[in-house]
Amino acid sequence: MDLPAENVRSMKLIFATHNQHKVEEIQSAIGNQLKIISLREAGISQEIPEPHDTLRENALEKSRTIYLLSNGEDCFSEDTGLEVDSLRGEPGVRSARYAGEPVSFSRNIDKLLANMSHSTDRNARFRTVISLILNDQEYFFEGTCNGQILAERRGVGGFGYDPVFVPDGAAKSFSEMTMEEKNLFSHRKKAADKMILFLNQKILNT
Ligand code: ITT
């Protein structure tokens, strides 16, 4: 597909995720800089596989799947992992299903806290890899957020591991923050900003 000419605001991109929290966060991170089409709006309900051992490969699998299902629409996806130093990078690429199926944010946190019960090193980071397919070309953007894992949950907002993660430089857990506050630190926001910058530059150079 050709790039819509004048600016990024007139572009539309399908966001290849079934995680509604991610849709809300990406929409908040991007604002009105470009139009995001959710899978629901695109009429796509198929499960998207994420069988690989790296965030990058899984992100690419998701965007390629939606690219094919949508007959070649521009789209992007992201894969995110929580990497805990004292657990040698776990749960990492397995973050969504750390405590097995069916996916449960609560059981994942229980398992994480149990595995870290004797850890004095609480260092961890969220890492997001965005995979963008634009005009049949593939691009990647990464964002990380370093922080600490709490010994117990704090706050009720957000999703996933947010109740036990305090980003460096903050006093609150992600769950205690508004979405705007989380965006000041967020791995996802950093990766999204890189994609927007890339799209703006691409259009300027077209
Ligand atoms: P899609 O594959 O459909 O996008 P998903 O939830 O399966 O959705 P991931 O494979 O990227 O997404 O799973 C990453 C998991 O890591 C996710 O299920 C959460 O448990 C956790 N996670 C991701 N981003 C997070 C964030 O910003 N805050 C807290 N936990 C997060």
mmCIF file of C-alpha atoms and ligand atoms in Angstrom:
data_model
loop_
_atom_site.group_PDB
_atom_site.id
_atom_site.type_symbol
_atom_site.label_atom_id
_atom_site.label_comp_id
_atom_site.label_asym_id
_atom_site.label_seq_id
_atom_site.Cartn_x
_atom_site.Cartn_y
_atom_site.Cartn_z
ATOM 1 C CA MET A 1 0.000 0.000 0.000
ATOM 2 C CA ASP A 2 1.163 3.550 -0.631
ATOM 3 C CA LEU A 3 1.884 5.870 2.259
ATOM 4 C CA PRO A 4 -0.856 8.448 2.733
ATOM 5 C CA ALA A 5 0.978 11.568 1.669
ATOM 6 C CA GLU A 6 0.821 14.652 3.851
ATOM 7 C CA ASN A 7 1.293 13.578 7.451
ATOM 8 C CA VAL A 8 1.204 10.805 9.993
ATOM 9 C CA ARG A 9 -2.156 11.991 11.341
ATOM 10 C CA SER A 10 -3.875 10.807 8.171
ATOM 11 C CA MET A 11 -2.336 7.316 8.457
ATOM 12 C CA LYS A 12 -4.208 4.279 9.738
ATOM 13 C CA LEU A 13 -2.459 1.252 11.222
ATOM 14 C CA ILE A 14 -3.997 -1.972 12.488
ATOM 15 C CA PHE A 15 -2.667 -2.853 15.964
ATOM 16 C CA ALA A 16 -2.261 -6.634 16.020
ATOM 17 C CA THR A 17 -3.136 -7.463 19.631
ATOM 18 C CA HIS A 18 -6.013 -9.055 21.534
ATOM 19 C CA ASN A 19 -4.892 -7.324 24.741
ATOM 20 C CA GLN A 20 -7.297 -4.404 25.283
ATOM 21 C CA HIS A 21 -4.972 -2.853 27.913
ATOM 22 C CA LYS A 22 -2.269 -2.549 25.262
ATOM 23 C CA VAL A 23 -4.710 -0.901 22.842
ATOM 24 C CA GLU A 24 -5.621 1.706 25.472
ATOM 25 C CA GLU A 25 -1.990 2.361 26.418
ATOM 26 C CA ILE A 26 -0.773 2.661 22.831
ATOM 27 C CA GLN A 27 -3.693 4.947 21.977
ATOM 28 C CA SER A 28 -2.853 7.119 24.981
ATOM 29 C CA ALA A 29 0.869 7.109 24.101
ATOM 30 C CA ILE A 30 0.249 8.061 20.485
ATOM 31 C CA GLY A 31 -2.628 10.502 21.091
ATOM 32 C CA ASN A 32 -4.063 11.773 17.819
ATOM 33 C CA GLN A 33 -0.750 11.488 15.989
ATOM 34 C CA LEU A 34 -2.075 8.553 14.015
ATOM 35 C CA LYS A 35 -5.239 6.442 13.829
ATOM 36 C CA ILE A 36 -5.031 2.999 15.431
ATOM 37 C CA ILE A 37 -7.448 0.298 14.236
ATOM 38 C CA SER A 38 -8.008 -2.453 16.780
ATOM 39 C CA LEU A 39 -8.422 -6.075 15.663
ATOM 40 C CA ARG A 40 -12.039 -5.826 16.790
ATOM 41 C CA GLU A 41 -12.584 -2.850 14.459
ATOM 42 C CA ALA A 42 -10.768 -4.713 11.671
ATOM 43 C CA GLY A 43 -13.125 -7.687 12.204
ATOM 44 C CA ILE A 44 -10.271 -10.093 13.029
ATOM 45 C CA SER A 45 -10.847 -12.499 15.911
ATOM 46 C CA GLN A 46 -8.322 -15.279 15.184
ATOM 47 C CA GLU A 47 -5.801 -16.205 17.869
ATOM 48 C CA ILE A 48 -2.327 -14.918 17.056
ATOM 49 C CA PRO A 49 0.499 -17.392 17.700
ATOM 50 C CA GLU A 50 3.616 -16.390 19.666
ATOM 51 C CA PRO A 51 5.714 -19.580 19.549
ATOM 52 C CA HIS A 52 9.264 -18.155 19.495
ATOM 53 C CA ASP A 53 12.039 -17.624 22.045
ATOM 54 C CA THR A 54 12.563 -13.914 21.426
ATOM 55 C CA LEU A 55 10.316 -10.862 21.709
ATOM 56 C CA ARG A 56 11.389 -9.774 18.232
ATOM 57 C CA GLU A 57 10.392 -13.041 16.541
ATOM 58 C CA ASN A 58 7.067 -13.165 18.379
ATOM 59 C CA ALA A 59 6.272 -9.558 17.511
ATOM 60 C CA LEU A 60 7.055 -10.287 13.866
ATOM 61 C CA GLU A 61 4.897 -13.436 13.930
ATOM 62 C CA LYS A 62 1.948 -11.378 15.179
ATOM 63 C CA SER A 63 2.294 -8.581 12.616
ATOM 64 C CA ARG A 64 2.867 -11.032 9.745
ATOM 65 C CA THR A 65 -0.221 -13.012 10.788
ATOM 66 C CA ILE A 66 -2.408 -9.909 10.727
ATOM 67 C CA TYR A 67 -0.784 -8.617 7.558
ATOM 68 C CA LEU A 68 -1.815 -11.829 5.792
ATOM 69 C CA LEU A 69 -5.301 -11.969 7.350
ATOM 70 C CA SER A 70 -5.990 -8.345 6.359
ATOM 71 C CA ASN A 71 -4.779 -8.832 2.775
ATOM 72 C CA GLY A 72 -1.747 -6.614 3.147
ATOM 73 C CA GLU A 73 -2.884 -3.733 5.361
ATOM 74 C CA ASP A 74 -0.195 -1.728 7.147
ATOM 75 C CA CYS A 75 -0.046 -2.963 10.723
ATOM 76 C CA PHE A 76 2.060 -3.281 13.822
ATOM 77 C CA SER A 77 2.253 -5.524 16.861
ATOM 78 C CA GLU A 78 4.309 -5.654 20.005
ATOM 79 C CA ASP A 79 5.672 -8.303 22.308
ATOM 80 C CA THR A 80 6.628 -7.394 25.861
ATOM 81 C CA GLY A 81 8.512 -9.257 28.561
ATOM 82 C CA LEU A 82 9.447 -8.651 32.182
ATOM 83 C CA GLU A 83 13.115 -9.581 32.698
ATOM 84 C CA VAL A 84 14.136 -10.163 36.313
ATOM 85 C CA ASP A 85 17.877 -10.181 37.028
ATOM 86 C CA SER A 86 17.802 -12.618 39.951
ATOM 87 C CA LEU A 87 15.735 -15.041 37.816
ATOM 88 C CA ARG A 88 18.286 -14.817 34.961
ATOM 89 C CA GLY A 89 15.874 -12.864 32.758
ATOM 90 C CA GLU A 90 12.702 -14.825 33.504
ATOM 91 C CA PRO A 91 9.782 -14.648 32.883
ATOM 92 C CA GLY A 92 10.968 -12.721 29.771
ATOM 93 C CA VAL A 93 9.372 -13.907 26.570
ATOM 94 C CA ARG A 94 7.158 -16.247 28.672
ATOM 95 C CA SER A 95 5.656 -13.371 30.713
ATOM 96 C CA ALA A 96 2.061 -13.865 29.533
ATOM 97 C CA ARG A 97 1.952 -17.589 30.392
ATOM 98 C CA TYR A 98 4.478 -17.695 33.262
ATOM 99 C CA ALA A 99 2.071 -19.615 35.523
ATOM 100 C CA GLY A 100 0.630 -21.662 32.634
ATOM 101 C CA GLU A 101 -2.721 -21.657 30.853
ATOM 102 C CA PRO A 102 -5.261 -20.157 31.033
ATOM 103 C CA VAL A 103 -3.447 -16.820 31.264
ATOM 104 C CA SER A 104 -3.865 -15.264 34.713
ATOM 105 C CA PHE A 105 -2.202 -11.981 35.724
ATOM 106 C CA SER A 106 -2.813 -12.856 39.376
ATOM 107 C CA ARG A 107 -1.243 -16.341 39.254
ATOM 108 C CA ASN A 108 1.707 -14.936 37.268
ATOM 109 C CA ILE A 109 2.405 -12.421 40.045
ATOM 110 C CA ASP A 110 2.011 -15.099 42.742
ATOM 111 C CA LYS A 111 4.584 -17.257 40.961
ATOM 112 C CA LEU A 112 6.967 -14.335 40.455
ATOM 113 C CA LEU A 113 6.825 -13.293 44.118
ATOM 114 C CA ALA A 114 7.265 -16.900 45.275
ATOM 115 C CA ASN A 115 10.313 -17.368 43.029
ATOM 116 C CA MET A 116 11.786 -14.109 44.347
ATOM 117 C CA SER A 117 10.959 -14.642 48.025
ATOM 118 C CA HIS A 118 14.664 -14.993 48.929
ATOM 119 C CA SER A 119 16.007 -12.454 46.412
ATOM 120 C CA THR A 120 17.599 -9.292 47.748
ATOM 121 C CA ASP A 121 18.355 -8.222 44.162
ATOM 122 C CA ARG A 122 14.962 -6.878 42.980
ATOM 123 C CA ASN A 123 16.208 -5.334 39.697
ATOM 124 C CA ALA A 124 14.066 -5.934 36.612
ATOM 125 C CA ARG A 125 13.042 -4.333 33.372
ATOM 126 C CA PHE A 126 10.131 -4.358 30.967
ATOM 127 C CA ARG A 127 11.190 -4.669 27.355
ATOM 128 C CA THR A 128 8.843 -3.995 24.427
ATOM 129 C CA VAL A 129 9.607 -4.770 20.792
ATOM 130 C CA ILE A 130 7.252 -3.280 18.197
ATOM 131 C CA SER A 131 7.123 -4.908 14.768
ATOM 132 C CA LEU A 132 5.772 -2.614 12.033
ATOM 133 C CA ILE A 133 4.869 -3.716 8.511
ATOM 134 C CA LEU A 134 4.573 -0.717 6.231
ATOM 135 C CA ASN A 135 4.400 -0.905 2.453
ATOM 136 C CA ASP A 136 5.453 -4.578 2.660
ATOM 137 C CA GLN A 137 8.632 -3.687 4.601
ATOM 138 C CA GLU A 138 9.386 -4.814 8.172
ATOM 139 C CA TYR A 139 10.731 -2.488 10.882
ATOM 140 C CA PHE A 140 11.415 -2.864 14.631
ATOM 141 C CA PHE A 141 11.374 -0.419 17.554
ATOM 142 C CA GLU A 142 12.370 -1.199 21.136
ATOM 143 C CA GLY A 143 11.642 0.434 24.489
ATOM 144 C CA THR A 144 12.794 -0.561 27.970
ATOM 145 C CA CYS A 145 11.927 0.524 31.488
ATOM 146 C CA ASN A 146 14.202 -0.391 34.407
ATOM 147 C CA GLY A 147 12.811 -0.772 37.901
ATOM 148 C CA GLN A 148 12.338 -2.883 41.008
ATOM 149 C CA ILE A 149 10.021 -5.767 41.904
ATOM 150 C CA LEU A 150 8.101 -5.155 45.145
ATOM 151 C CA ALA A 151 7.657 -7.881 47.761
ATOM 152 C CA GLU A 152 3.879 -7.425 47.578
ATOM 153 C CA ARG A 153 1.239 -5.831 45.343
ATOM 154 C CA ARG A 154 0.533 -2.093 45.476
ATOM 155 C CA GLY A 155 -2.349 -0.406 43.607
ATOM 156 C CA VAL A 156 -5.241 -1.605 41.501
ATOM 157 C CA GLY A 157 -4.761 0.009 38.061
ATOM 158 C CA GLY A 158 -3.039 -1.224 34.920
ATOM 159 C CA PHE A 159 -2.553 -4.885 34.051
ATOM 160 C CA GLY A 160 -0.116 -7.779 34.114
ATOM 161 C CA TYR A 161 2.784 -7.242 36.519
ATOM 162 C CA ASP A 162 1.978 -3.547 37.119
ATOM 163 C CA PRO A 163 1.075 -4.003 40.835
ATOM 164 C CA VAL A 164 4.592 -5.247 41.703
ATOM 165 C CA PHE A 165 6.734 -3.018 39.440
ATOM 166 C CA VAL A 166 8.141 0.381 40.495
ATOM 167 C CA PRO A 167 10.076 2.102 37.696
ATOM 168 C CA ASP A 168 13.408 3.743 38.536
ATOM 169 C CA GLY A 169 12.853 7.372 39.507
ATOM 170 C CA ALA A 170 9.267 6.787 40.710
ATOM 171 C CA ALA A 171 7.780 6.280 44.170
ATOM 172 C CA LYS A 172 4.617 4.549 42.929
ATOM 173 C CA SER A 173 4.060 1.173 41.316
ATOM 174 C CA PHE A 174 2.686 1.218 37.753
ATOM 175 C CA SER A 175 -0.661 0.152 39.243
ATOM 176 C CA GLU A 176 -0.768 3.251 41.438
ATOM 177 C CA MET A 177 -0.212 5.553 38.453
ATOM 178 C CA THR A 178 -2.604 7.098 35.984
ATOM 179 C CA MET A 179 -1.947 6.090 32.374
ATOM 180 C CA GLU A 180 -0.373 9.514 31.793
ATOM 181 C CA GLU A 181 2.028 8.923 34.701
ATOM 182 C CA LYS A 182 2.887 5.427 33.458
ATOM 183 C CA ASN A 183 3.654 6.945 30.043
ATOM 184 C CA LEU A 184 6.426 9.051 31.600
ATOM 185 C CA PHE A 185 8.354 5.813 32.234
ATOM 186 C CA SER A 186 6.773 3.164 30.033
ATOM 187 C CA HIS A 187 8.682 0.730 27.813
ATOM 188 C CA ARG A 188 5.653 0.683 25.480
ATOM 189 C CA LYS A 189 5.517 4.477 25.213
ATOM 190 C CA LYS A 190 9.270 4.634 24.422
ATOM 191 C CA ALA A 191 8.921 2.067 21.642
ATOM 192 C CA ALA A 192 5.789 3.824 20.297
ATOM 193 C CA ASP A 193 7.588 7.205 20.272
ATOM 194 C CA LYS A 194 10.375 5.692 18.154
ATOM 195 C CA MET A 195 7.820 4.336 15.677
ATOM 196 C CA ILE A 196 6.073 7.731 15.402
ATOM 197 C CA LEU A 197 9.404 9.489 14.874
ATOM 198 C CA PHE A 198 10.269 6.972 12.157
ATOM 199 C CA LEU A 199 6.899 7.452 10.428
ATOM 200 C CA ASN A 200 7.243 11.241 10.502
ATOM 201 C CA GLN A 201 10.742 11.056 9.025
ATOM 202 C CA LYS A 202 9.587 8.575 6.393
ATOM 203 C CA ILE A 203 6.805 10.889 5.268
ATOM 204 C CA LEU A 204 9.113 13.931 5.204
ATOM 205 C CA ASN A 205 11.487 11.987 2.959
ATOM 206 C CA THR A 206 8.779 10.673 0.617
HETATM 207 P P1 ITT B 1 -0.961 -9.914 22.533
HETATM 208 O O1 ITT B 1 0.033 -11.001 22.279
HETATM 209 O O2 ITT B 1 -2.320 -10.203 21.961
HETATM 210 O O3 ITT B 1 -0.457 -8.564 22.134
HETATM 211 P P2 ITT B 1 -0.437 -10.542 25.340
HETATM 212 O O4 ITT B 1 -1.059 -10.120 26.631
HETATM 213 O O5 ITT B 1 -0.326 -12.032 25.051
HETATM 214 O O6 ITT B 1 -1.200 -9.805 24.136
HETATM 215 P P3 ITT B 1 2.436 -10.408 25.380
HETATM 216 O O7 ITT B 1 2.618 -11.686 24.676
HETATM 217 O O8 ITT B 1 3.318 -9.257 24.969
HETATM 218 O O9 ITT B 1 0.960 -9.855 25.245
HETATM 219 O O10 ITT B 1 2.532 -10.724 26.917
HETATM 220 C C1 ITT B 1 3.257 -10.010 27.773
HETATM 221 C C2 ITT B 1 2.713 -10.183 29.181
HETATM 222 O O11 ITT B 1 3.582 -9.358 29.973
HETATM 223 C C3 ITT B 1 1.308 -9.648 29.386
HETATM 224 O O12 ITT B 1 0.353 -10.661 29.325
HETATM 225 C C4 ITT B 1 1.395 -9.067 30.791
HETATM 226 O O13 ITT B 1 1.233 -10.070 31.740
HETATM 227 C C5 ITT B 1 2.824 -8.591 30.845
HETATM 228 N N1 ITT B 1 2.938 -7.180 30.455
HETATM 229 C C6 ITT B 1 3.132 -6.658 29.218
HETATM 230 N N2 ITT B 1 3.171 -5.331 29.255
HETATM 231 C C7 ITT B 1 2.992 -4.988 30.547
HETATM 232 C C8 ITT B 1 2.916 -3.760 31.225
HETATM 233 O O14 ITT B 1 3.009 -2.604 30.592
HETATM 234 N N3 ITT B 1 2.729 -3.793 32.548
HETATM 235 C C9 ITT B 1 2.624 -4.952 33.217
HETATM 236 N N4 ITT B 1 2.665 -6.149 32.645
HETATM 237 C C10 ITT B 1 2.844 -6.174 31.319
#
